[in-house]
Short mmCIF file of C-alpha atoms in Angstrom, two decimals:
data_model
loop_
_atom_site.label_atom_id
_atom_site.label_comp_id
_atom_site.label_asym_id
_atom_site.label_seq_id
_atom_site.Cartn_x
_atom_site.Cartn_y
_atom_site.Cartn_z
CA MET A 223 -37.76 -25.14 -19.56
CA ARG A 224 -35.15 -23.01 -17.83
CA TYR A 225 -35.42 -19.75 -15.95
CA TRP A 226 -33.24 -16.64 -15.95
CA LEU A 227 -32.83 -13.23 -14.40
CA MET A 228 -31.76 -10.53 -16.85
CA LYS A 229 -30.62 -7.13 -15.62
CA SER A 230 -31.13 -3.83 -17.38
CA GLU A 231 -30.63 -0.27 -16.23
CA PRO A 232 -34.06 1.39 -16.46
CA ASP A 233 -32.53 4.59 -17.87
CA ALA A 234 -31.17 2.53 -20.79
CA PHE A 235 -34.02 0.02 -21.29
CA SER A 236 -36.80 -0.56 -18.77
CA ILE A 237 -39.65 -3.01 -18.37
CA ASP A 238 -41.92 -0.26 -19.71
CA ASP A 239 -39.74 -0.03 -22.83
CA LEU A 240 -40.06 -3.79 -23.31
CA ALA A 241 -43.84 -3.56 -22.81
CA ARG A 242 -44.00 -0.81 -25.44
CA VAL A 243 -41.96 -2.65 -28.11
CA GLY A 244 -43.13 -6.17 -27.20
CA GLN A 245 -39.89 -7.91 -28.14
CA GLU A 246 -36.28 -6.75 -28.17
CA PRO A 247 -32.81 -8.16 -28.94
CA TRP A 248 -30.80 -8.39 -25.69
CA SER A 249 -27.75 -6.75 -27.23
CA GLY A 250 -24.56 -5.31 -25.81
CA VAL A 251 -23.67 -8.10 -23.38
CA ARG A 252 -19.88 -8.17 -23.15
CA ASN A 253 -19.26 -10.75 -20.46
CA TYR A 254 -18.33 -14.24 -21.64
CA GLN A 255 -20.29 -16.10 -18.97
CA ALA A 256 -23.48 -14.11 -19.66
CA ARG A 257 -22.89 -14.53 -23.41
CA ASN A 258 -22.56 -18.29 -22.96
CA PHE A 259 -25.86 -18.45 -21.08
CA MET A 260 -27.58 -16.86 -24.10
CA TRP A 261 -25.57 -18.71 -26.74
CA LYS A 262 -25.48 -22.21 -25.28
CA ASP A 263 -28.17 -22.53 -22.61
CA MET A 264 -31.21 -20.36 -23.36
CA ARG A 265 -34.08 -21.79 -25.36
CA VAL A 266 -37.21 -20.24 -26.83
CA GLY A 267 -39.90 -20.18 -24.15
CA ASP A 268 -37.56 -19.99 -21.15
CA GLY A 269 -38.87 -17.73 -18.39
CA VAL A 270 -37.13 -14.44 -17.58
CA PHE A 271 -37.29 -12.20 -14.53
CA PHE A 272 -36.69 -8.64 -15.74
CA TYR A 273 -34.52 -6.87 -13.15
CA HIS A 274 -33.90 -3.13 -12.89
CA SER A 275 -30.28 -2.63 -11.86
CA ASN A 276 -28.53 0.62 -11.01
CA ALA A 277 -31.93 2.05 -10.08
CA LYS A 278 -33.17 4.00 -7.07
CA VAL A 279 -34.65 0.71 -5.86
CA PRO A 280 -33.09 -2.22 -7.74
CA GLY A 281 -35.31 -5.25 -8.07
CA ILE A 282 -37.40 -7.62 -10.15
CA VAL A 283 -40.08 -5.67 -11.98
CA GLY A 284 -41.52 -7.99 -14.61
CA LEU A 285 -41.68 -11.24 -16.50
CA ALA A 286 -40.51 -11.96 -20.02
CA LYS A 287 -39.76 -14.97 -22.21
CA VAL A 288 -36.83 -15.92 -24.40
CA ALA A 289 -38.30 -15.35 -27.86
CA SER A 290 -35.54 -16.49 -30.22
CA ALA A 291 -32.61 -18.82 -30.50
CA ALA A 292 -29.22 -17.18 -30.04
CA TYR A 293 -27.72 -15.30 -32.97
CA PRO A 294 -24.74 -12.97 -33.44
CA ASP A 295 -25.12 -9.58 -31.77
CA PRO A 296 -24.99 -7.07 -34.66
CA THR A 297 -23.61 -4.30 -32.41
CA GLN A 298 -20.22 -6.07 -32.36
CA PHE A 299 -19.79 -5.30 -36.08
CA ASP A 300 -20.86 -1.63 -35.96
CA PRO A 301 -17.94 0.79 -35.47
CA GLU A 302 -20.45 3.46 -34.37
CA SER A 303 -21.78 1.26 -31.53
CA ASP A 304 -20.56 1.44 -27.95
CA TYR A 305 -20.45 -2.36 -28.17
CA PHE A 306 -18.23 -2.59 -31.27
CA ASP A 307 -15.61 -5.33 -31.08
CA PRO A 308 -12.82 -4.97 -33.64
CA LYS A 309 -11.82 -8.63 -33.12
CA ALA A 310 -15.28 -9.90 -34.15
CA THR A 311 -16.03 -10.80 -37.75
CA ARG A 312 -19.21 -11.97 -39.41
CA GLU A 313 -17.44 -15.27 -40.15
CA ASN A 314 -16.29 -15.57 -36.53
CA PRO A 315 -18.61 -13.60 -34.22
CA ARG A 316 -17.65 -13.31 -30.56
CA TRP A 317 -20.93 -12.08 -29.07
CA PHE A 318 -24.41 -13.57 -29.22
CA LEU A 319 -27.85 -12.50 -28.06
CA VAL A 320 -31.43 -13.70 -27.81
CA ASP A 321 -34.64 -11.79 -28.33
CA VAL A 322 -36.71 -11.24 -25.20
CA ALA A 323 -40.51 -10.79 -25.27
CA PHE A 324 -42.62 -8.96 -22.68
CA GLU A 325 -45.00 -11.06 -20.60
CA ARG A 326 -46.20 -8.77 -17.80
CA ARG A 327 -45.19 -6.36 -15.08
CA LEU A 328 -45.15 -7.84 -11.59
CA LYS A 329 -48.12 -6.96 -9.41
CA ARG A 330 -45.53 -5.37 -7.15
CA GLU A 331 -41.82 -4.87 -7.56
CA LEU A 332 -39.58 -7.15 -5.52
CA SER A 333 -36.63 -5.11 -4.33
CA LEU A 334 -33.17 -6.53 -3.87
CA GLU A 335 -33.46 -5.70 -0.17
CA GLU A 336 -36.67 -7.72 0.13
CA LEU A 337 -35.15 -10.64 -1.77
CA LYS A 338 -32.22 -10.61 0.67
CA THR A 339 -34.66 -11.27 3.51
CA HIS A 340 -35.61 -14.58 1.86
CA THR A 341 -32.16 -16.14 1.49
CA LEU A 342 -33.24 -19.34 3.24
CA ALA A 343 -36.14 -19.90 0.82
CA LEU A 344 -34.12 -18.84 -2.23
CA GLY A 345 -31.04 -20.93 -1.41
CA ASP A 346 -27.96 -20.26 -3.53
CA PHE A 347 -29.51 -17.52 -5.66
CA ALA A 348 -26.72 -15.94 -7.75
CA LEU A 349 -28.28 -12.47 -7.55
CA LEU A 350 -27.77 -12.45 -3.78
CA ASN A 351 -24.15 -13.61 -3.88
CA ARG A 352 -21.78 -10.88 -2.79
CA GLY A 353 -19.88 -9.30 -5.66
CA ASN A 354 -22.05 -10.83 -8.39
CA ARG A 355 -22.20 -8.37 -11.28
CA LEU A 356 -23.38 -10.67 -14.05
CA SER A 357 -26.17 -9.21 -16.19
CA ILE A 358 -27.72 -12.65 -16.70
CA VAL A 359 -27.98 -15.34 -14.05
CA PRO A 360 -29.72 -18.72 -13.99
CA VAL A 361 -32.72 -19.19 -11.71
CA SER A 362 -33.80 -22.62 -10.51
CA LYS A 363 -37.41 -23.74 -10.84
CA ALA A 364 -37.76 -23.63 -7.03
CA GLN A 365 -36.38 -20.06 -6.93
CA TRP A 366 -38.72 -19.05 -9.77
CA GLN A 367 -41.73 -20.42 -7.88
CA THR A 368 -40.63 -18.83 -4.59
CA ILE A 369 -40.24 -15.40 -6.20
CA LEU A 370 -43.63 -15.65 -7.87
CA LYS A 371 -45.15 -16.47 -4.46
CA LEU A 372 -43.41 -13.44 -2.96
CA GLU A 373 -45.10 -11.27 -5.58
CA LYS A 374 -48.48 -12.21 -4.08
CA THR A 375 -47.56 -11.35 -0.48
CA LYS A 376 -48.01 -8.02 1.33
#
């Protein structure tokens, strides 16, 4: 089992939206490294931290699970979509996604600022690396366990 942190802007799609629909395709990713995580590395059942980015208080707000194997992102084929890619074809898709299923909201949100105060315990956590703008980052098992322990503090 692997672990991931997936970012979403709450104005576009929030943890409450995921709770309401239960499961959602993680579409619109247009970064090759993030795409490769979904396409080549994610497996059904992997754990996901749901992170609100570009929010008043950015941070981890919930837990989800990878709910499907990777498949071509249909938005790449839709000329009406903001994520349309004219170079993608159904025979040779360029972008892939996985479905993500809601697990639960955190008992308390863990802000980016709070996470930064635990750099020693979290080690080389990609979210805390300066300049990291990836929408999907891997999380080690130790980081996953540390963050879940942080949820129970305060």
